[in-house]
Tab-separated table of C-alpha atoms in Angstrom:
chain	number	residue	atom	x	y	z
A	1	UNK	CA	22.505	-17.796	-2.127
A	2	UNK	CA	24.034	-14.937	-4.235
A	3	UNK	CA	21.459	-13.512	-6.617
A	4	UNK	CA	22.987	-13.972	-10.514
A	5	UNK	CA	23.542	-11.124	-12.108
A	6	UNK	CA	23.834	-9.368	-15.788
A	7	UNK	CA	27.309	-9.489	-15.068
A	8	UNK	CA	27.241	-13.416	-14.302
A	9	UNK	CA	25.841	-13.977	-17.898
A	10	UNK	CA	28.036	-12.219	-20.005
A	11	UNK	CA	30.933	-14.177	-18.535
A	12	UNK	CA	29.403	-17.109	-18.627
A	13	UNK	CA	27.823	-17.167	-22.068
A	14	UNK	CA	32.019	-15.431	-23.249
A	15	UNK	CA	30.440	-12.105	-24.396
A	16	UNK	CA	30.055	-8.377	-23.271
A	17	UNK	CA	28.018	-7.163	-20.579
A	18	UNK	CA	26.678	-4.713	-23.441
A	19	UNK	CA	26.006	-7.716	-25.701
A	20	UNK	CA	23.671	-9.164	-22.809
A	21	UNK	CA	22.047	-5.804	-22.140
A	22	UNK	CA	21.025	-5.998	-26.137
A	23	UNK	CA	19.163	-8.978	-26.033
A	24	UNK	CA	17.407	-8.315	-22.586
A	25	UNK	CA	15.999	-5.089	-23.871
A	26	UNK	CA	15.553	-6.173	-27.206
A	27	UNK	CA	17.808	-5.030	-29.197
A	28	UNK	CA	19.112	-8.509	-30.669
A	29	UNK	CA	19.776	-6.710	-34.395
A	30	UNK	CA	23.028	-5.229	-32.527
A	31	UNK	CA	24.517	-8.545	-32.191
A	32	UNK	CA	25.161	-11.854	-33.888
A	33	UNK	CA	22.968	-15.115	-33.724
A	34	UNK	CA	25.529	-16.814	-32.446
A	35	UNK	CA	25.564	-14.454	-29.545
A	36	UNK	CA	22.183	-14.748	-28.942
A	37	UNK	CA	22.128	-18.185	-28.552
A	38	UNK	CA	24.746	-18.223	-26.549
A	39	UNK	CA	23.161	-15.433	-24.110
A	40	UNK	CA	19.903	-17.076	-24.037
A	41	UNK	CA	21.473	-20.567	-22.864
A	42	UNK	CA	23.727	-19.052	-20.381
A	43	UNK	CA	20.021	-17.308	-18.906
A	44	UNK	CA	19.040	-21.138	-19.031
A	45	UNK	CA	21.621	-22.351	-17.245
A	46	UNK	CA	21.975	-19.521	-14.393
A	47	UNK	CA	18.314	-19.489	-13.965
A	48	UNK	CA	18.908	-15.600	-14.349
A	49	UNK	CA	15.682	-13.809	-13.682
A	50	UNK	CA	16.026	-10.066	-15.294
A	51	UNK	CA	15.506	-7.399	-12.893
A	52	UNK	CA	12.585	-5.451	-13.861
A	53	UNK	CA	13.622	-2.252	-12.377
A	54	UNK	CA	16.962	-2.122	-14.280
A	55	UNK	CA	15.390	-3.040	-17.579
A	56	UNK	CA	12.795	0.288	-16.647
A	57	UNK	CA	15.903	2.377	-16.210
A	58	UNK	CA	17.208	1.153	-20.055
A	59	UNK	CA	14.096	1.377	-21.362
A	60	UNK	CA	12.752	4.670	-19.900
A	61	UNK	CA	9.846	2.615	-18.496
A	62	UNK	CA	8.782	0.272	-15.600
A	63	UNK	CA	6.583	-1.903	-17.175
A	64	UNK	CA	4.336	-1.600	-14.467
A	65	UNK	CA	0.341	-0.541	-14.401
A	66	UNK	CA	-1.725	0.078	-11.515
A	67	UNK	CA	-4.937	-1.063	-10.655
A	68	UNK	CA	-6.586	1.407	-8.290
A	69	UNK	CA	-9.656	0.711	-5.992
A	70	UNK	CA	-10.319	3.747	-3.857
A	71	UNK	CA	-12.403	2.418	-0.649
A	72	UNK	CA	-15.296	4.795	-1.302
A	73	UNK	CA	-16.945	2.742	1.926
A	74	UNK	CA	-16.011	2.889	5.872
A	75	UNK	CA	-15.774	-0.436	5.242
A	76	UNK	CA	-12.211	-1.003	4.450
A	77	UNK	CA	-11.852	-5.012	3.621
A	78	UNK	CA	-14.993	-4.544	1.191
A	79	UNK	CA	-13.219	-4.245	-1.609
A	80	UNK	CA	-10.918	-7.597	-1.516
A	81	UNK	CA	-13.898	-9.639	0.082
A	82	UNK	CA	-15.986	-9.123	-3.147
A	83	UNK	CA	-15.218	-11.495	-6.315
A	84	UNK	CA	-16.494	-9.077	-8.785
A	85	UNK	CA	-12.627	-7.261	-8.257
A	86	UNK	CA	-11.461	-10.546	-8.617
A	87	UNK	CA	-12.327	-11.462	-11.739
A	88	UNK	CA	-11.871	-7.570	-13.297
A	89	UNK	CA	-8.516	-7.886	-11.795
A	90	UNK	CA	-7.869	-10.986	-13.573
A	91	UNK	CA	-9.021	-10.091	-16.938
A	92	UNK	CA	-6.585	-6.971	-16.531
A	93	UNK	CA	-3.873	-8.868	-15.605
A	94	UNK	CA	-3.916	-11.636	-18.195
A	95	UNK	CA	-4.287	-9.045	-21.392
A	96	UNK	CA	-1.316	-6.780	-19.623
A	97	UNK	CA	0.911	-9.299	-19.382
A	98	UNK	CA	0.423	-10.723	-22.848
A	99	UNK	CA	2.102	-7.099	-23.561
A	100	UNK	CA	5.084	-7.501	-21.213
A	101	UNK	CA	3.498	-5.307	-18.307
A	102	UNK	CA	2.890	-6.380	-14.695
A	103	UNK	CA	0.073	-5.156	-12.009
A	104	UNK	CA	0.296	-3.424	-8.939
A	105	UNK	CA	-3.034	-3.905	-7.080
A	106	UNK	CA	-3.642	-0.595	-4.438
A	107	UNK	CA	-6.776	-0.360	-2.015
A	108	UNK	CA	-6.897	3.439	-1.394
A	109	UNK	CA	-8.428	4.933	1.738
A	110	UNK	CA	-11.064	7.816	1.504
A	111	UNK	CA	-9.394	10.827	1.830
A	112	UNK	CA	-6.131	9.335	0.344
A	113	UNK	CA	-4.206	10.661	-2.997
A	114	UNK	CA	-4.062	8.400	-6.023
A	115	UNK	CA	-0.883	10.826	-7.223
A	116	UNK	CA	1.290	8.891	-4.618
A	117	UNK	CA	1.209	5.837	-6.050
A	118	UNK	CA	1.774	6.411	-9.744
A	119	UNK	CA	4.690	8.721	-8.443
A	120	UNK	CA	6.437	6.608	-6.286
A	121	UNK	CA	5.715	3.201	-7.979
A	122	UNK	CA	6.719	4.884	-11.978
A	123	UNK	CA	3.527	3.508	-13.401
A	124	UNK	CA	3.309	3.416	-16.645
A	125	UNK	CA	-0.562	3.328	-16.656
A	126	UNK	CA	-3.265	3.104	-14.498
A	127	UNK	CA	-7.092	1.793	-14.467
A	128	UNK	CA	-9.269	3.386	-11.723
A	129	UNK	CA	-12.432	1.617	-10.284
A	130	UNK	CA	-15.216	3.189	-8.697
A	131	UNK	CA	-13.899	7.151	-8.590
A	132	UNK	CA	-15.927	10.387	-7.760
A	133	UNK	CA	-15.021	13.814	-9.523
A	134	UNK	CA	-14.539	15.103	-6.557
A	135	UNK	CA	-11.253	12.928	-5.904
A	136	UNK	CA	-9.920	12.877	-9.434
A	137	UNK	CA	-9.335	15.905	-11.714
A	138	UNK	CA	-5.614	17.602	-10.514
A	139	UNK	CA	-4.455	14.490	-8.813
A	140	UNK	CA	-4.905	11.995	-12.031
A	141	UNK	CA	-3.770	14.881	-14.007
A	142	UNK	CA	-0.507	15.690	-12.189
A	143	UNK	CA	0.342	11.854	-12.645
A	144	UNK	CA	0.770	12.867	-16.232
A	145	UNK	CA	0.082	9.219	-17.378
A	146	UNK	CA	-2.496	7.072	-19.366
A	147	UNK	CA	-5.509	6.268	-17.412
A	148	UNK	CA	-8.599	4.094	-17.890
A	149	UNK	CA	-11.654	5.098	-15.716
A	150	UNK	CA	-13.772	1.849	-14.964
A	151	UNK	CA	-17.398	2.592	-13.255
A	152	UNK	CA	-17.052	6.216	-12.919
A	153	UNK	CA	-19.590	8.781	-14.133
A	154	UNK	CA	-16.750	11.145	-14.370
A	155	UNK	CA	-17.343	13.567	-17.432
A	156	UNK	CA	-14.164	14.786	-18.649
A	157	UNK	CA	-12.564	13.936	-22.550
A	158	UNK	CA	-8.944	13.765	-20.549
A	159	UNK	CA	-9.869	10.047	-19.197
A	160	UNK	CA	-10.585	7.098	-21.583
A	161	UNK	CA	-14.367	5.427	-19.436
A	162	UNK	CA	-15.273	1.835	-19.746
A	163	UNK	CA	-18.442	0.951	-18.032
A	164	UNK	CA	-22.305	-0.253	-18.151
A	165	UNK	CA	-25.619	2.004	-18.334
A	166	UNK	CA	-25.906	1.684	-14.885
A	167	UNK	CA	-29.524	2.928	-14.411
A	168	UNK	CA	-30.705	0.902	-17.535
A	169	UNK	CA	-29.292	-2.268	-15.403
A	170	UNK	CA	-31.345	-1.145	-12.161
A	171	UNK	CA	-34.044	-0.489	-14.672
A	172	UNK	CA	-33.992	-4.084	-16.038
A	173	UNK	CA	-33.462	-5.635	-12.815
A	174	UNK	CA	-36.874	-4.015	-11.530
A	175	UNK	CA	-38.843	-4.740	-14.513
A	176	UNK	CA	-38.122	-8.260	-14.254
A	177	UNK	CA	-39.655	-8.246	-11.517
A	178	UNK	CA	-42.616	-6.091	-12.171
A	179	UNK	CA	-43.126	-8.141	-15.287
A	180	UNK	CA	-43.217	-11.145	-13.142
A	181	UNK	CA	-46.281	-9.537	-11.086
A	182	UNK	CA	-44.266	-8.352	-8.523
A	183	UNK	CA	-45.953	-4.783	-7.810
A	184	UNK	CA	-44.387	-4.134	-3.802
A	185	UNK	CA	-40.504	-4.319	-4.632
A	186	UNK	CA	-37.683	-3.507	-2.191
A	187	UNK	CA	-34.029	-2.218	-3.309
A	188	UNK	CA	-31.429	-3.200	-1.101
A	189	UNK	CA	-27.999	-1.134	-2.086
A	190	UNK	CA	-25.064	0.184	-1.124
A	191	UNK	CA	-24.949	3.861	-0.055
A	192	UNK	CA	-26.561	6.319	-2.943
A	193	UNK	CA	-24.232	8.471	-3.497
A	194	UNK	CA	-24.049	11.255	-6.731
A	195	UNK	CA	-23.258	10.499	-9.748
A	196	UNK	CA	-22.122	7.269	-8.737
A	197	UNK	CA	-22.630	3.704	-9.883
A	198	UNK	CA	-25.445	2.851	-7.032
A	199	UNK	CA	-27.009	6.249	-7.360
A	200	UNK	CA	-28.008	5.152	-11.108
A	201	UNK	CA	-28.883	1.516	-10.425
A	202	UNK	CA	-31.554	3.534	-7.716
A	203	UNK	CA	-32.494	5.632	-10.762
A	204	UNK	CA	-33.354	2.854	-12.678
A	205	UNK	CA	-35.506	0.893	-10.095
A	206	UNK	CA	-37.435	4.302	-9.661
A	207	UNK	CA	-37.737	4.754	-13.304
A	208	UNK	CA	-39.066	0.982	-13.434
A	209	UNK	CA	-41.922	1.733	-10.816
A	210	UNK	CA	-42.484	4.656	-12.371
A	211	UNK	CA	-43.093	3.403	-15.765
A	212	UNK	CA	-45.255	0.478	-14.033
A	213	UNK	CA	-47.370	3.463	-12.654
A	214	UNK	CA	-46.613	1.368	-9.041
A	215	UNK	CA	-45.895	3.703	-5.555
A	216	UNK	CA	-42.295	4.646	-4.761
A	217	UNK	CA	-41.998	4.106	-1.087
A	218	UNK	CA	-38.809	5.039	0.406
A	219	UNK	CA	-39.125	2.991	3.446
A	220	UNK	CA	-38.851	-0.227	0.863
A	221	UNK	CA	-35.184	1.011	-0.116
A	222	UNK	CA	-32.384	-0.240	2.466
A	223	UNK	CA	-28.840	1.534	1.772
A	224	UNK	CA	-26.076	0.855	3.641
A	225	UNK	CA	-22.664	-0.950	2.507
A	226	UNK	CA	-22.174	-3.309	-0.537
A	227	UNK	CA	-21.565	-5.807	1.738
A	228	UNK	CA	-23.109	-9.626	2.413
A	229	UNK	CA	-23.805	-8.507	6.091
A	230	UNK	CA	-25.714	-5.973	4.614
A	231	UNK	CA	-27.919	-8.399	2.786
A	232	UNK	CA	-28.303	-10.807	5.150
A	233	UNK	CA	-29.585	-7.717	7.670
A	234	UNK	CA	-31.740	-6.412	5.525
A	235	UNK	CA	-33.268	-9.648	4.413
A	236	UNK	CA	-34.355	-10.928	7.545
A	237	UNK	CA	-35.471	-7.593	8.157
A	238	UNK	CA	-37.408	-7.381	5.283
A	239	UNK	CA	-38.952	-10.971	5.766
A	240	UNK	CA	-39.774	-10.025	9.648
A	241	UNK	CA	-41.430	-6.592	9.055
A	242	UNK	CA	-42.595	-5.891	5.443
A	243	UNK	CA	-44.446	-9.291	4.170
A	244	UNK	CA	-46.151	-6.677	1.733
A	245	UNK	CA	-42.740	-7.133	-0.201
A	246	UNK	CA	-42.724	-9.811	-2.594
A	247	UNK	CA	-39.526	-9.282	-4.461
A	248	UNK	CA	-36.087	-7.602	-3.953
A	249	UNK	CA	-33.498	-5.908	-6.119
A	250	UNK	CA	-30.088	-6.011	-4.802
A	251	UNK	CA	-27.405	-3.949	-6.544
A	252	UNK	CA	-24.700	-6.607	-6.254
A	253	UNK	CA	-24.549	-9.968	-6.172
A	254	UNK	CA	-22.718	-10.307	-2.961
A	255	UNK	CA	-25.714	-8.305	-1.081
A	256	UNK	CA	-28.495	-10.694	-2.916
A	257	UNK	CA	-26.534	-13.930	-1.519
A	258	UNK	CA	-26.459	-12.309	2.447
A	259	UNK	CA	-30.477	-11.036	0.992
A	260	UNK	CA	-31.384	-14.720	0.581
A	261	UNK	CA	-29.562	-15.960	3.687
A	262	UNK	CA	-31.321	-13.661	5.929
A	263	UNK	CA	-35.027	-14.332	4.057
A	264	UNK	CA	-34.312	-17.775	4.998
A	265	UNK	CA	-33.190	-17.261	8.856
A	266	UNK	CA	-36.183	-15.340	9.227
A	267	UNK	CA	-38.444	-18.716	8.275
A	268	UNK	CA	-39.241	-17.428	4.261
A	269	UNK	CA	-38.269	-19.010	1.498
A	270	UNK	CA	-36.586	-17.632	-1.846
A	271	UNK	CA	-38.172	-17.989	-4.298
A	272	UNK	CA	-41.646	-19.073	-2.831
A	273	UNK	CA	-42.639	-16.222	-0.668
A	274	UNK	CA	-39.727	-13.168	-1.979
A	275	UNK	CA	-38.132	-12.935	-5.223
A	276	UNK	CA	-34.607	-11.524	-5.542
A	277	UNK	CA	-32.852	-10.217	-8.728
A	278	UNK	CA	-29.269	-9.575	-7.950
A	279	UNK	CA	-26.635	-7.620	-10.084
A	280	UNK	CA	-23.210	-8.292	-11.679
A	281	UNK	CA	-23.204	-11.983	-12.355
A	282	UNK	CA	-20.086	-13.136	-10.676
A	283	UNK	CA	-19.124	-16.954	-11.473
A	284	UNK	CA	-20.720	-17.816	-7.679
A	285	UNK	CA	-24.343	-16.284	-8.920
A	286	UNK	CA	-25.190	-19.613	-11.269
A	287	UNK	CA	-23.241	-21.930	-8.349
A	288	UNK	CA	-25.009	-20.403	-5.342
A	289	UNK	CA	-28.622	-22.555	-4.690
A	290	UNK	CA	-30.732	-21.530	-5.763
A	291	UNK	CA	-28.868	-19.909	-8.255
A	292	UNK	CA	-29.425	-16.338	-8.881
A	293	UNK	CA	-31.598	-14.559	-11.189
A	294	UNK	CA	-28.980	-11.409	-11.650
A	295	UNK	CA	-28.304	-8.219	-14.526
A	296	UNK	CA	-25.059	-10.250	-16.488
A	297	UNK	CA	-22.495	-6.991	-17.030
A	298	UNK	CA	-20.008	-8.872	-18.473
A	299	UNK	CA	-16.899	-8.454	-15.773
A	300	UNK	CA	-13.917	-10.244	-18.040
A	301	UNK	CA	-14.994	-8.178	-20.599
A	302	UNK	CA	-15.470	-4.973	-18.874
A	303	UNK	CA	-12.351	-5.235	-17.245
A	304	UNK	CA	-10.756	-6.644	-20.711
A	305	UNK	CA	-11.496	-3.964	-22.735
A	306	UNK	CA	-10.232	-1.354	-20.100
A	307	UNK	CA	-6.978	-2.755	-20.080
A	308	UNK	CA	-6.526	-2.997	-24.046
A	309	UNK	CA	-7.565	1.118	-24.285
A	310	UNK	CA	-4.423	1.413	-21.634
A	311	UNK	CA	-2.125	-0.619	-23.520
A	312	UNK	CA	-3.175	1.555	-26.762
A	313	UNK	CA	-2.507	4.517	-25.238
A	314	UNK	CA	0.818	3.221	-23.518
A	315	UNK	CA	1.976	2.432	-27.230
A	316	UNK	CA	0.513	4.993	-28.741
A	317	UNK	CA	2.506	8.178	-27.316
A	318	UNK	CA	3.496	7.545	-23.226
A	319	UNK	CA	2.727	9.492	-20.683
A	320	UNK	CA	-0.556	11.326	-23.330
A	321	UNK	CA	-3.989	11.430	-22.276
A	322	UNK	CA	-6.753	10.163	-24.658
A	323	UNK	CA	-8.460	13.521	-25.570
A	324	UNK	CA	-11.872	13.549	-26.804
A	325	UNK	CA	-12.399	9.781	-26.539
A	326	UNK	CA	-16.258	8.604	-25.336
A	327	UNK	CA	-17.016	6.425	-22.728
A	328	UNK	CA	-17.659	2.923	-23.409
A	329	UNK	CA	-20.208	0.785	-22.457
A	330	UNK	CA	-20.209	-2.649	-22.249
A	331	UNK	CA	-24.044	-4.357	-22.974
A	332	UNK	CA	-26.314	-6.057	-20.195
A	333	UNK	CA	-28.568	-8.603	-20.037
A	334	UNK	CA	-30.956	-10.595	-17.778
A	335	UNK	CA	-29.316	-13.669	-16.862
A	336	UNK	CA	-32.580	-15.713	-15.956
A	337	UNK	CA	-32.351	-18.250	-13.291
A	338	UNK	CA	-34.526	-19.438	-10.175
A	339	UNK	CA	-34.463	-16.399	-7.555
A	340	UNK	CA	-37.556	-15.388	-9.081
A	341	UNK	CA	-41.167	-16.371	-8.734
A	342	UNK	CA	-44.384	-15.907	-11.224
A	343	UNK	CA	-47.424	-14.482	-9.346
A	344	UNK	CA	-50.654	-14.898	-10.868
């Protein structure tokens, strides 16, 4: 079937090609109401779907923003298998497109350039998840477009920051526990890494002993991936080998559900012999039974707010960088459910 074209709609609706080209890009005070009726019922009738690459040419934009995940794991699927992108990726979405703009969702490889994409794809704006200084400052820069850091400890005016106090979360997560009577705790995490977003959620369980005046012992922290398998290998693990442990912080909510599953494969029960306080509060942790004591961050929000800085920026002067503005954080709260066991 031949696709319908500007061209089919200006004879059809009796006008100019021009005339069509107004009201597509709006610019409907150029022609009559008549017109515009006319146009917009011979779109009707032709089913004519604008091409959004043509109106970017008119228009000196694409109407396009990128949402960037660089895979800062060997594990490349990760990403995608976790729901927390999910939902930030749909809170994006639905505030962009309330503006006109569409998504492009990349996965980038370690190693790989960000630059590439925002070149090749003519984004008008991008939000980056998870990134390291190390991969950002000429790359992003280069791009010469608005971005929106999410979850990046990345300390530079150029990039608008929207994120949590990460090590006040691991901090809350591990008193919880203490405060409970817990006093042997085990951190299961993704890998530490500088000045990233597990590296402070570590910070804060340490600070939380700390404060408690209880032992750090390294061999209680298991860091691999952010991963269920990592949970679920590391809670049977912990269940075989350390029965010292009595409760668990895990610094996502995926890793606390594979935590629980291997506790329970290994012949324990959660919450009656370990305790587990998990982190993010994706819309499974309240589902999942028993459901999951977890730090609430706020995801629709986070991820929200993020994409209303871009759109500022976007309108405000395109392709300018938001000098001097701070990072923001979005609040955090314990989200109290039945993971997590008094001691006397």
């Amino acid at each position: 079937m031949r696709k319908i074209t500007i061209k089919d709609v200006a004879r059809n609706a009796g006008v100019s090609i021009a005339a069509v080209s107004y009201v597509l890009n709006g610019k409907e005070s150029k022609v009559s109401q008549d017109t515009i009726a006319r146009i917009h019922e011979s779109i009707k009738e032709l089913n004519y779907i604008p091409s959004i690459t043509a109106r970017g040419l008119v228009k000196n934009t694409s109407e396009l923003i990128g949402v960037i995940i660089p895979q800062t794991e060997d594990h490349k699927q990760l990403v995608f298998e976790n729901p927390f992108y999910s939902e930030m990726i749909s809170a994006i979405e639905a505030v962009v497109r309330e503006d006109g703009y569409h998504i492009i969702l990349a996965g980038v490889d370690k190693g790989k350039t960000y630059l590439d994409i925002s070149t090749s794809r003519n984004l008008d704006g991008a939000i980056i998840m998870g990134i390291y200084s190390e991969q950002l400052y000429e790359e992003c820069k280069q791009a010469n477009i608005p971005i929106v850091l999410i979850d990046s400890y990345v300390n530079d005016s150029d990039f608008t920051n929207v994120g949590i106090d990460d090590e006040l979360g691991g901090y809350m997560a591990t008193k919880h526990l203490i405060d409970n009577g817990h006093r042997n705790i085990g951190l299961v995490t993704g890998m530490i890494r500088k000045d990233g977003v597990v590296e402070k959620r570590f910070l804060g369980y340490k600070r939380a002993l700390q404060e408690a005046g209880l032992f750090y012992n390294p061999d209680y922290v298991f860091e691999n991936s952010v991963s269920y398998t990592h949970g679920r290998s590391s809670g049977t693990l912990i269940a075989e080998k350390y029965p010292e442990i009595t409760g668990v912080f895990a610094t996502a909510d995926m890793v606390a559900f594979g935590l629980i599953r291997g506790i329970k494969e290994a012949g324990k029960e959660v919450p009656e012999h370990i305790s587990v306080v998990g982190f993010d509060d994706i819309s499974m942790a309240h589902m999942f039974l028993p459901p999951l004591t977890t730090v609430r961050q706020q995801i629709f929000l986070k991820g929200e707010t993020a994409a209303k800085l871009l759109i500022d920026q976007i309108r405000k002067k395109r392709g300018a960088k938001a000098h001097g503005k701070k990072r923001t954080n979005i609040p955090l709260e314990i989200a109290d459910r039945e993971t997590v066991r008094k001691l006397h």
